[in-house]
mmCIF file of C-alpha atoms and ligand atoms in Angstrom:
data_model
loop_
_atom_site.group_PDB
_atom_site.id
_atom_site.type_symbol
_atom_site.label_atom_id
_atom_site.label_comp_id
_atom_site.label_asym_id
_atom_site.label_seq_id
_atom_site.Cartn_x
_atom_site.Cartn_y
_atom_site.Cartn_z
ATOM 1 C CA UNK A 1 -141.798 38.923 -53.690
ATOM 2 C CA UNK A 2 -141.991 39.053 -49.871
ATOM 3 C CA UNK A 3 -143.969 42.560 -48.405
ATOM 4 C CA UNK A 4 -142.985 44.324 -46.162
ATOM 5 C CA UNK A 5 -143.725 43.873 -42.268
ATOM 6 C CA UNK A 6 -146.663 45.834 -41.675
ATOM 7 C CA UNK A 7 -145.632 47.562 -38.389
ATOM 8 C CA UNK A 8 -149.272 47.421 -35.961
ATOM 9 C CA UNK A 9 -149.027 51.175 -34.081
ATOM 10 C CA UNK A 10 -153.125 49.793 -32.460
ATOM 11 C CA UNK A 11 -151.460 47.028 -30.933
ATOM 12 C CA UNK A 12 -148.608 48.377 -29.463
ATOM 13 C CA UNK A 13 -149.704 51.399 -28.499
ATOM 14 C CA UNK A 14 -153.080 49.186 -27.016
ATOM 15 C CA UNK A 15 -150.342 47.134 -24.802
ATOM 16 C CA UNK A 16 -148.746 50.458 -23.702
ATOM 17 C CA UNK A 17 -152.363 52.730 -22.725
ATOM 18 C CA UNK A 18 -152.581 48.610 -20.548
ATOM 19 C CA UNK A 19 -148.906 49.754 -18.721
ATOM 20 C CA UNK A 20 -150.146 53.395 -17.884
ATOM 21 C CA UNK A 21 -153.253 52.026 -16.857
ATOM 22 C CA UNK A 22 -150.954 49.843 -13.910
ATOM 23 C CA UNK A 23 -148.483 52.526 -12.975
ATOM 24 C CA UNK A 24 -151.790 55.336 -12.645
ATOM 25 C CA UNK A 25 -154.355 51.938 -10.380
ATOM 26 C CA UNK A 26 -150.610 51.945 -8.597
ATOM 27 C CA UNK A 27 -150.734 55.542 -7.867
ATOM 28 C CA UNK A 28 -153.895 55.834 -6.402
ATOM 29 C CA UNK A 29 -153.525 52.419 -4.379
ATOM 30 C CA UNK A 30 -150.595 53.288 -3.057
ATOM 31 C CA UNK A 31 -150.639 57.621 -3.198
ATOM 32 C CA UNK A 32 -153.876 57.951 -3.099
ATOM 33 C CA UNK A 33 -153.305 60.646 -6.397
ATOM 34 C CA UNK A 34 -154.797 60.766 -9.320
ATOM 35 C CA UNK A 35 -153.012 61.769 -13.181
ATOM 36 C CA UNK A 36 -154.918 64.434 -14.512
ATOM 37 C CA UNK A 37 -155.335 65.856 -17.709
ATOM 38 C CA UNK A 38 -157.148 69.223 -18.719
ATOM 39 C CA UNK A 39 -157.648 69.735 -22.764
ATOM 40 C CA UNK A 40 -158.598 72.614 -23.446
ATOM 41 C CA UNK A 41 -160.404 73.691 -26.473
ATOM 42 C CA UNK A 42 -160.962 76.572 -28.770
ATOM 43 C CA UNK A 43 -163.792 76.895 -30.791
ATOM 44 C CA UNK A 44 -165.927 74.115 -32.897
ATOM 45 C CA UNK A 45 -162.985 72.790 -36.238
ATOM 46 C CA UNK A 46 -164.985 69.778 -36.580
ATOM 47 C CA UNK A 47 -160.931 67.410 -36.835
ATOM 48 C CA UNK A 48 -159.806 68.974 -33.151
ATOM 49 C CA UNK A 49 -163.578 68.707 -31.491
ATOM 50 C CA UNK A 50 -162.826 64.509 -32.474
ATOM 51 C CA UNK A 51 -159.179 64.210 -31.299
ATOM 52 C CA UNK A 52 -159.932 66.176 -28.105
ATOM 53 C CA UNK A 53 -163.114 63.132 -27.842
ATOM 54 C CA UNK A 54 -160.734 60.849 -28.609
ATOM 55 C CA UNK A 55 -158.586 62.097 -26.317
ATOM 56 C CA UNK A 56 -160.893 62.654 -23.478
ATOM 57 C CA UNK A 57 -162.151 58.651 -23.609
ATOM 58 C CA UNK A 58 -158.537 57.379 -23.722
ATOM 59 C CA UNK A 59 -157.726 59.335 -20.345
ATOM 60 C CA UNK A 60 -160.650 58.070 -18.574
ATOM 61 C CA UNK A 61 -160.307 54.410 -19.808
ATOM 62 C CA UNK A 62 -156.174 54.512 -18.198
ATOM 63 C CA UNK A 63 -157.880 55.503 -14.713
ATOM 64 C CA UNK A 64 -156.471 59.449 -14.986
ATOM 65 C CA UNK A 65 -158.997 62.233 -14.112
ATOM 66 C CA UNK A 66 -159.963 64.647 -18.378
ATOM 67 C CA UNK A 67 -160.788 68.220 -17.221
ATOM 68 C CA UNK A 68 -161.921 69.104 -21.041
ATOM 69 C CA UNK A 69 -161.873 72.897 -21.085
ATOM 70 C CA UNK A 70 -163.638 74.549 -24.703
ATOM 71 C CA UNK A 71 -163.952 78.047 -24.882
ATOM 72 C CA UNK A 72 -166.018 79.588 -28.161
ATOM 73 C CA UNK A 73 -164.264 80.374 -31.019
ATOM 74 C CA UNK A 74 -164.302 84.054 -30.433
ATOM 75 C CA UNK A 75 -162.548 83.666 -27.189
ATOM 76 C CA UNK A 76 -159.999 87.513 -25.977
ATOM 77 C CA UNK A 77 -155.848 85.371 -26.368
ATOM 78 C CA UNK A 78 -156.247 86.936 -22.751
ATOM 79 C CA UNK A 79 -159.334 84.776 -21.486
ATOM 80 C CA UNK A 80 -157.039 81.876 -22.877
ATOM 81 C CA UNK A 81 -154.288 83.123 -20.815
ATOM 82 C CA UNK A 82 -155.789 83.379 -17.320
ATOM 83 C CA UNK A 83 -157.304 79.840 -17.519
ATOM 84 C CA UNK A 84 -153.806 78.794 -18.329
ATOM 85 C CA UNK A 85 -152.896 80.234 -15.571
ATOM 86 C CA UNK A 86 -155.559 78.884 -13.429
ATOM 87 C CA UNK A 87 -154.419 75.374 -14.913
ATOM 88 C CA UNK A 88 -150.932 76.012 -14.250
ATOM 89 C CA UNK A 89 -151.932 76.696 -10.410
ATOM 90 C CA UNK A 90 -154.480 73.671 -9.903
ATOM 91 C CA UNK A 91 -152.242 71.075 -8.358
ATOM 92 C CA UNK A 92 -155.372 67.849 -9.311
ATOM 93 C CA UNK A 93 -153.906 68.728 -13.188
ATOM 94 C CA UNK A 94 -150.292 67.137 -14.451
ATOM 95 C CA UNK A 95 -150.815 68.118 -17.863
ATOM 96 C CA UNK A 96 -152.515 70.959 -20.420
ATOM 97 C CA UNK A 97 -153.154 70.162 -24.042
ATOM 98 C CA UNK A 98 -153.768 73.649 -25.613
ATOM 99 C CA UNK A 99 -155.379 71.659 -28.941
ATOM 100 C CA UNK A 100 -154.127 73.143 -31.806
ATOM 101 C CA UNK A 101 -154.823 74.905 -34.248
ATOM 102 C CA UNK A 102 -155.971 77.845 -33.127
ATOM 103 C CA UNK A 103 -158.648 80.583 -34.033
ATOM 104 C CA UNK A 104 -156.975 83.559 -35.756
ATOM 105 C CA UNK A 105 -157.043 86.256 -32.496
ATOM 106 C CA UNK A 106 -154.968 84.047 -30.341
ATOM 107 C CA UNK A 107 -150.760 83.770 -30.940
ATOM 108 C CA UNK A 108 -150.193 79.978 -30.855
ATOM 109 C CA UNK A 109 -146.410 80.645 -29.678
ATOM 110 C CA UNK A 110 -147.662 82.811 -26.374
ATOM 111 C CA UNK A 111 -150.270 80.556 -25.413
ATOM 112 C CA UNK A 112 -146.992 77.669 -25.874
ATOM 113 C CA UNK A 113 -145.259 79.351 -23.776
ATOM 114 C CA UNK A 114 -147.562 80.689 -21.173
ATOM 115 C CA UNK A 115 -147.777 77.297 -20.027
ATOM 116 C CA UNK A 116 -145.270 75.889 -17.045
ATOM 117 C CA UNK A 117 -142.838 73.520 -18.701
ATOM 118 C CA UNK A 118 -144.032 70.863 -15.940
ATOM 119 C CA UNK A 119 -147.160 70.838 -17.658
ATOM 120 C CA UNK A 120 -146.257 70.439 -21.155
ATOM 121 C CA UNK A 121 -147.208 67.689 -22.394
ATOM 122 C CA UNK A 122 -147.232 68.293 -25.371
ATOM 123 C CA UNK A 123 -143.765 69.330 -25.461
ATOM 124 C CA UNK A 124 -143.734 72.710 -27.166
ATOM 125 C CA UNK A 125 -142.774 75.082 -24.402
ATOM 126 C CA UNK A 126 -139.154 76.520 -25.413
ATOM 127 C CA UNK A 127 -138.000 74.626 -22.229
ATOM 128 C CA UNK A 128 -139.054 71.517 -22.917
ATOM 129 C CA UNK A 129 -137.645 71.308 -27.190
ATOM 130 C CA UNK A 130 -134.191 73.419 -25.232
ATOM 131 C CA UNK A 131 -133.756 69.965 -23.072
ATOM 132 C CA UNK A 132 -135.439 67.384 -26.192
ATOM 133 C CA UNK A 133 -131.815 69.475 -27.435
ATOM 134 C CA UNK A 134 -129.162 69.412 -24.536
ATOM 135 C CA UNK A 135 -130.405 66.072 -23.938
ATOM 136 C CA UNK A 136 -132.041 67.412 -20.046
ATOM 137 C CA UNK A 137 -135.168 65.707 -18.322
ATOM 138 C CA UNK A 138 -137.781 67.134 -20.791
ATOM 139 C CA UNK A 139 -141.462 65.430 -22.071
ATOM 140 C CA UNK A 140 -140.668 64.931 -25.711
ATOM 141 C CA UNK A 141 -143.617 65.377 -28.782
ATOM 142 C CA UNK A 142 -145.735 62.778 -28.765
ATOM 143 C CA UNK A 143 -145.832 62.214 -32.357
ATOM 144 C CA UNK A 144 -142.041 61.744 -32.793
ATOM 145 C CA UNK A 145 -142.561 59.864 -29.345
ATOM 146 C CA UNK A 146 -145.109 57.497 -30.481
ATOM 147 C CA UNK A 147 -142.494 57.006 -33.798
ATOM 148 C CA UNK A 148 -139.308 56.582 -31.845
ATOM 149 C CA UNK A 149 -141.185 53.860 -30.664
ATOM 150 C CA UNK A 150 -142.701 51.984 -32.759
ATOM 151 C CA UNK A 151 -138.986 51.841 -34.382
ATOM 152 C CA UNK A 152 -137.376 50.732 -31.178
ATOM 153 C CA UNK A 153 -139.846 47.975 -30.465
ATOM 154 C CA UNK A 154 -139.223 46.494 -34.282
ATOM 155 C CA UNK A 155 -135.291 47.913 -34.809
ATOM 156 C CA UNK A 156 -134.592 47.396 -31.683
ATOM 157 C CA UNK A 157 -130.920 49.754 -31.903
ATOM 158 C CA UNK A 158 -130.592 52.349 -33.530
ATOM 159 C CA UNK A 159 -127.700 53.135 -33.786
ATOM 160 C CA UNK A 160 -125.161 53.998 -36.455
ATOM 161 C CA UNK A 161 -128.546 53.800 -38.829
ATOM 162 C CA UNK A 162 -129.762 56.502 -41.677
ATOM 163 C CA UNK A 163 -132.412 57.939 -41.486
ATOM 164 C CA UNK A 164 -134.211 60.330 -43.174
ATOM 165 C CA UNK A 165 -136.512 62.913 -42.072
ATOM 166 C CA UNK A 166 -138.923 64.286 -44.655
ATOM 167 C CA UNK A 167 -140.463 67.926 -43.202
ATOM 168 C CA UNK A 168 -138.844 70.206 -40.381
ATOM 169 C CA UNK A 169 -142.008 71.379 -38.844
ATOM 170 C CA UNK A 170 -142.089 71.886 -34.508
ATOM 171 C CA UNK A 171 -144.284 69.407 -33.801
ATOM 172 C CA UNK A 172 -143.238 66.862 -35.811
ATOM 173 C CA UNK A 173 -139.350 66.788 -37.892
ATOM 174 C CA UNK A 174 -137.460 68.845 -35.733
ATOM 175 C CA UNK A 175 -138.698 66.496 -32.520
ATOM 176 C CA UNK A 176 -138.347 63.394 -34.412
ATOM 177 C CA UNK A 177 -134.470 64.567 -35.873
ATOM 178 C CA UNK A 178 -133.622 65.323 -32.338
ATOM 179 C CA UNK A 179 -134.658 61.897 -30.968
ATOM 180 C CA UNK A 180 -133.107 59.933 -34.019
ATOM 181 C CA UNK A 181 -129.420 61.825 -33.462
ATOM 182 C CA UNK A 182 -130.533 60.872 -29.512
ATOM 183 C CA UNK A 183 -130.040 57.013 -30.179
ATOM 184 C CA UNK A 184 -127.046 57.506 -32.586
ATOM 185 C CA UNK A 185 -128.316 57.905 -36.186
ATOM 186 C CA UNK A 186 -126.796 59.679 -39.005
ATOM 187 C CA UNK A 187 -129.764 62.171 -39.723
ATOM 188 C CA UNK A 188 -130.619 63.962 -43.635
ATOM 189 C CA UNK A 189 -134.030 66.369 -42.516
ATOM 190 C CA UNK A 190 -135.063 67.248 -46.113
ATOM 191 C CA UNK A 191 -137.562 70.121 -46.879
ATOM 192 C CA UNK A 192 -139.515 71.410 -49.080
ATOM 193 C CA UNK A 193 -136.434 73.159 -50.264
ATOM 194 C CA UNK A 194 -134.812 69.901 -51.025
ATOM 195 C CA UNK A 195 -133.000 69.004 -54.175
ATOM 196 C CA UNK A 196 -133.483 65.740 -55.307
ATOM 197 C CA UNK A 197 -135.598 64.086 -52.009
ATOM 198 C CA UNK A 198 -135.805 60.073 -54.180
ATOM 199 C CA UNK A 199 -132.004 60.363 -54.312
ATOM 200 C CA UNK A 200 -131.999 62.188 -50.784
ATOM 201 C CA UNK A 201 -134.108 59.160 -49.329
ATOM 202 C CA UNK A 202 -133.086 56.211 -51.453
ATOM 203 C CA UNK A 203 -129.685 56.855 -48.864
ATOM 204 C CA UNK A 204 -132.497 55.346 -45.730
ATOM 205 C CA UNK A 205 -132.358 53.243 -44.009
ATOM 206 C CA UNK A 206 -135.180 54.551 -41.275
ATOM 207 C CA UNK A 207 -137.420 56.972 -43.526
ATOM 208 C CA UNK A 208 -140.133 59.134 -41.830
ATOM 209 C CA UNK A 209 -142.777 61.041 -43.778
ATOM 210 C CA UNK A 210 -143.932 63.822 -42.174
ATOM 211 C CA UNK A 211 -145.144 66.331 -44.982
ATOM 212 C CA UNK A 212 -148.729 65.873 -44.892
ATOM 213 C CA UNK A 213 -149.410 65.210 -49.181
ATOM 214 C CA UNK A 214 -150.231 61.969 -49.850
ATOM 215 C CA UNK A 215 -148.702 59.356 -51.403
ATOM 216 C CA UNK A 216 -145.621 61.954 -52.407
ATOM 217 C CA UNK A 217 -143.331 59.170 -51.463
ATOM 218 C CA UNK A 218 -143.472 56.220 -54.093
ATOM 219 C CA UNK A 219 -141.589 53.256 -54.168
ATOM 220 C CA UNK A 220 -138.656 53.789 -56.380
ATOM 221 C CA UNK A 221 -137.703 56.619 -53.570
ATOM 222 C CA UNK A 222 -137.273 53.714 -50.973
ATOM 223 C CA UNK A 223 -133.751 51.245 -50.126
ATOM 224 C CA UNK A 224 -135.495 47.431 -50.322
ATOM 225 C CA UNK A 225 -135.531 46.158 -46.816
ATOM 226 C CA UNK A 226 -135.578 49.844 -45.382
ATOM 227 C CA UNK A 227 -138.152 50.810 -42.629
ATOM 228 C CA UNK A 228 -141.064 53.825 -43.207
ATOM 229 C CA UNK A 229 -142.804 54.967 -40.660
ATOM 230 C CA UNK A 230 -145.679 57.346 -41.889
ATOM 231 C CA UNK A 231 -147.029 60.383 -39.855
ATOM 232 C CA UNK A 232 -149.295 61.894 -42.068
ATOM 233 C CA UNK A 233 -152.693 62.402 -42.094
ATOM 234 C CA UNK A 234 -154.357 62.877 -45.378
ATOM 235 C CA UNK A 235 -157.668 63.047 -46.015
ATOM 236 C CA UNK A 236 -158.754 62.222 -50.060
ATOM 237 C CA UNK A 237 -162.123 61.321 -51.505
ATOM 238 C CA UNK A 238 -163.499 58.183 -53.225
ATOM 239 C CA UNK A 239 -164.770 58.259 -56.249
ATOM 240 C CA UNK A 240 -167.636 57.307 -55.133
ATOM 241 C CA UNK A 241 -168.225 60.505 -52.951
ATOM 242 C CA UNK A 242 -166.826 58.839 -49.333
ATOM 243 C CA UNK A 243 -163.508 59.693 -48.420
ATOM 244 C CA UNK A 244 -160.494 57.853 -47.210
ATOM 245 C CA UNK A 245 -157.199 58.336 -45.110
ATOM 246 C CA UNK A 246 -154.207 57.920 -46.287
ATOM 247 C CA UNK A 247 -150.880 58.121 -45.386
ATOM 248 C CA UNK A 248 -146.966 60.658 -47.120
ATOM 249 C CA UNK A 249 -146.866 57.313 -48.072
ATOM 250 C CA UNK A 250 -147.692 55.703 -51.949
ATOM 251 C CA UNK A 251 -148.320 52.268 -49.577
ATOM 252 C CA UNK A 252 -149.433 50.207 -51.948
ATOM 253 C CA UNK A 253 -145.621 50.539 -54.017
ATOM 254 C CA UNK A 254 -143.680 50.567 -50.235
ATOM 255 C CA UNK A 255 -144.398 47.963 -49.324
ATOM 256 C CA UNK A 256 -142.760 45.925 -51.673
ATOM 257 C CA UNK A 257 -140.059 47.245 -51.844
ATOM 258 C CA UNK A 258 -139.413 48.122 -47.620
ATOM 259 C CA UNK A 259 -138.264 45.793 -45.443
ATOM 260 C CA UNK A 260 -141.045 47.208 -42.409
ATOM 261 C CA UNK A 261 -143.859 50.415 -42.739
ATOM 262 C CA UNK A 262 -146.111 51.706 -41.254
ATOM 263 C CA UNK A 263 -149.977 51.810 -42.424
ATOM 264 C CA UNK A 264 -152.719 55.091 -42.492
ATOM 265 C CA UNK A 265 -154.048 54.330 -40.318
ATOM 266 C CA UNK A 266 -153.409 51.901 -37.751
ATOM 267 C CA UNK A 267 -149.986 52.831 -38.138
ATOM 268 C CA UNK A 268 -148.232 56.561 -35.282
ATOM 269 C CA UNK A 269 -151.382 57.955 -34.992
ATOM 270 C CA UNK A 270 -152.475 55.541 -32.178
ATOM 271 C CA UNK A 271 -149.448 56.211 -30.434
ATOM 272 C CA UNK A 272 -149.920 59.548 -29.878
ATOM 273 C CA UNK A 273 -152.365 59.757 -28.050
ATOM 274 C CA UNK A 274 -151.014 56.747 -25.648
ATOM 275 C CA UNK A 275 -147.697 58.924 -25.244
ATOM 276 C CA UNK A 276 -149.797 61.681 -24.409
ATOM 277 C CA UNK A 277 -150.747 59.249 -21.906
ATOM 278 C CA UNK A 278 -147.717 58.701 -21.373
ATOM 279 C CA UNK A 279 -146.372 62.578 -20.830
ATOM 280 C CA UNK A 280 -149.113 63.086 -18.128
ATOM 281 C CA UNK A 281 -148.157 59.927 -16.146
ATOM 282 C CA UNK A 282 -144.042 61.147 -16.430
ATOM 283 C CA UNK A 283 -145.317 64.500 -15.482
ATOM 284 C CA UNK A 284 -147.246 63.387 -12.674
ATOM 285 C CA UNK A 285 -144.641 60.982 -10.883
ATOM 286 C CA UNK A 286 -142.258 64.432 -11.534
ATOM 287 C CA UNK A 287 -144.163 66.468 -9.903
ATOM 288 C CA UNK A 288 -144.362 64.372 -7.025
ATOM 289 C CA UNK A 289 -141.045 62.979 -7.490
ATOM 290 C CA UNK A 290 -142.290 59.164 -7.674
ATOM 291 C CA UNK A 291 -139.947 57.030 -9.535
ATOM 292 C CA UNK A 292 -141.869 55.167 -12.903
ATOM 293 C CA UNK A 293 -141.502 51.747 -13.862
ATOM 294 C CA UNK A 294 -138.014 52.421 -16.732
ATOM 295 C CA UNK A 295 -140.179 50.545 -19.511
ATOM 296 C CA UNK A 296 -142.907 53.649 -19.907
HETATM 297 P P1 LIG B 1 -146.885 70.806 -41.934
HETATM 298 O O1 LIG B 1 -147.178 71.023 -42.612
HETATM 299 O O2 LIG B 1 -145.932 71.998 -39.801
HETATM 300 O O3 LIG B 1 -144.687 70.377 -41.915
HETATM 301 C C1 LIG B 1 -144.957 69.670 -43.327
HETATM 302 C C2 LIG B 1 -142.985 69.178 -44.003
HETATM 303 O O4 LIG B 1 -143.564 69.193 -44.813
HETATM 304 C C3 LIG B 1 -142.465 71.222 -43.850
HETATM 305 O O5 LIG B 1 -140.877 71.187 -43.140
HETATM 306 C C4 LIG B 1 -142.561 71.530 -45.387
HETATM 307 O O6 LIG B 1 -140.971 71.819 -45.750
HETATM 308 C C5 LIG B 1 -142.356 70.675 -46.123
HETATM 309 N N1 LIG B 1 -142.679 69.297 -47.026
HETATM 310 C C6 LIG B 1 -143.715 70.416 -48.201
HETATM 311 N N2 LIG B 1 -143.968 69.906 -49.158
HETATM 312 C C7 LIG B 1 -142.089 69.046 -49.881
HETATM 313 C C8 LIG B 1 -142.045 68.672 -50.423
HETATM 314 N N3 LIG B 1 -142.646 68.147 -51.556
HETATM 315 N N4 LIG B 1 -140.895 68.134 -50.330
HETATM 316 C C9 LIG B 1 -140.593 68.199 -49.066
HETATM 317 N N5 LIG B 1 -141.072 68.584 -47.944
HETATM 318 C C10 LIG B 1 -142.151 69.290 -48.444
HETATM 319 O O7 LIG B 1 -146.627 69.910 -41.325
HETATM 320 P P2 LIG B 1 -146.881 68.341 -39.406
HETATM 321 O O8 LIG B 1 -145.175 68.493 -39.508
HETATM 322 O O9 LIG B 1 -147.467 69.707 -38.891
HETATM 323 O O10 LIG B 1 -147.488 67.372 -40.070
HETATM 324 C C11 LIG B 1 -147.137 66.502 -41.231
HETATM 325 C C12 LIG B 1 -148.444 65.308 -41.653
HETATM 326 O O11 LIG B 1 -147.710 64.868 -40.042
HETATM 327 C C13 LIG B 1 -149.781 66.042 -42.158
HETATM 328 O O12 LIG B 1 -149.862 64.750 -42.667
HETATM 329 C C14 LIG B 1 -150.144 65.762 -40.576
HETATM 330 O O13 LIG B 1 -151.484 65.819 -40.257
HETATM 331 C C15 LIG B 1 -149.529 64.494 -40.009
HETATM 332 N N6 LIG B 1 -149.372 64.025 -38.561
HETATM 333 C C16 LIG B 1 -150.048 63.326 -37.990
HETATM 334 C C17 LIG B 1 -149.897 63.350 -37.197
HETATM 335 C C18 LIG B 1 -149.877 62.355 -35.772
HETATM 336 O O14 LIG B 1 -151.197 61.764 -35.309
HETATM 337 N N7 LIG B 1 -150.435 61.036 -36.375
HETATM 338 C C19 LIG B 1 -149.275 63.822 -36.011
HETATM 339 C C20 LIG B 1 -148.960 65.409 -36.025
HETATM 340 C C21 LIG B 1 -149.100 65.617 -38.357
HETATM 341 P P3 LIG B 1 -140.713 73.255 -45.505
HETATM 342 O O15 LIG B 1 -141.021 73.351 -44.000
HETATM 343 O O16 LIG B 1 -139.390 73.709 -47.177
HETATM 344 O O17 LIG B 1 -141.881 73.829 -46.147
#
């Protein structure tokens, strides 16, 4: 039996970051513009701290300016909104990302809506959500966009394929479904109320797993030869007391049935940050009315 092709997100994202770095270099040399990304972290959530550190490192690596604002966990909502208003006006800042989740006293939706849509590199502002749905010039959420780039790279034209997205969050599931509709796939969005999920998944040429439940999607749920994008990142305990990251798909089973699959880690994860850098570059170019290489 042949095993599935492993879709290498580390390799693809490294190539994308190289292309971004070249564009950033060209912008600096020819226009004296340096794209800038501001990341705001409220509190000391360990996972969020790791994400913010990695974002900073990658931003600097591609030659962009990185502005990290770290605020205490008890920061009042007004103070965060004032910081965002300042970043909206700052010409050195082309992209703004507020790390989620936020502490309880802060209304995340209010914060998202306070970000200038032109600088909303997470693509969560209702203006960008609406543009993605209606076909306008949106900033697109990073994880679904990264997943789409991997699909396009592996499959080429997606037109006419049956895609099942398991999960309907605003961050992953819904924008993923919009992107696949835009690619002319026939899209089904499944969630916790879906009846007979294995049967629904079995119809799919493309399976996107974005659930947050380790190994929930089993090998015998898959159509032989399908392409599986595993967005899930779940930390599970090992018998020796250490821990490891696993996806939402039972990888060892799925690899025997699927035609191609993303691993966890090393699949969608690294694409998310690469797409954040891409969005910052795109936002900067749009703010300065500069055309970018179409491959970005
Ligand atoms: P959410 O918790 O916001 O959404 C989970 C979705 O899964 C919901 O729509 C929920 O349905 C659905 N769901 C839950 N249980 C079941 C079930 N038994 N059967 C079918 N559907 C179910 O998660 P996110 O979308 O934010 O994240 C999903 C996963 O992706 C997580 O593991 C997260 O860590 C990972 N992730 C990875 C990123 C990356 O960079 N690779 C970035 C973002 C997330 P309902 O709506 O009915 O409750």
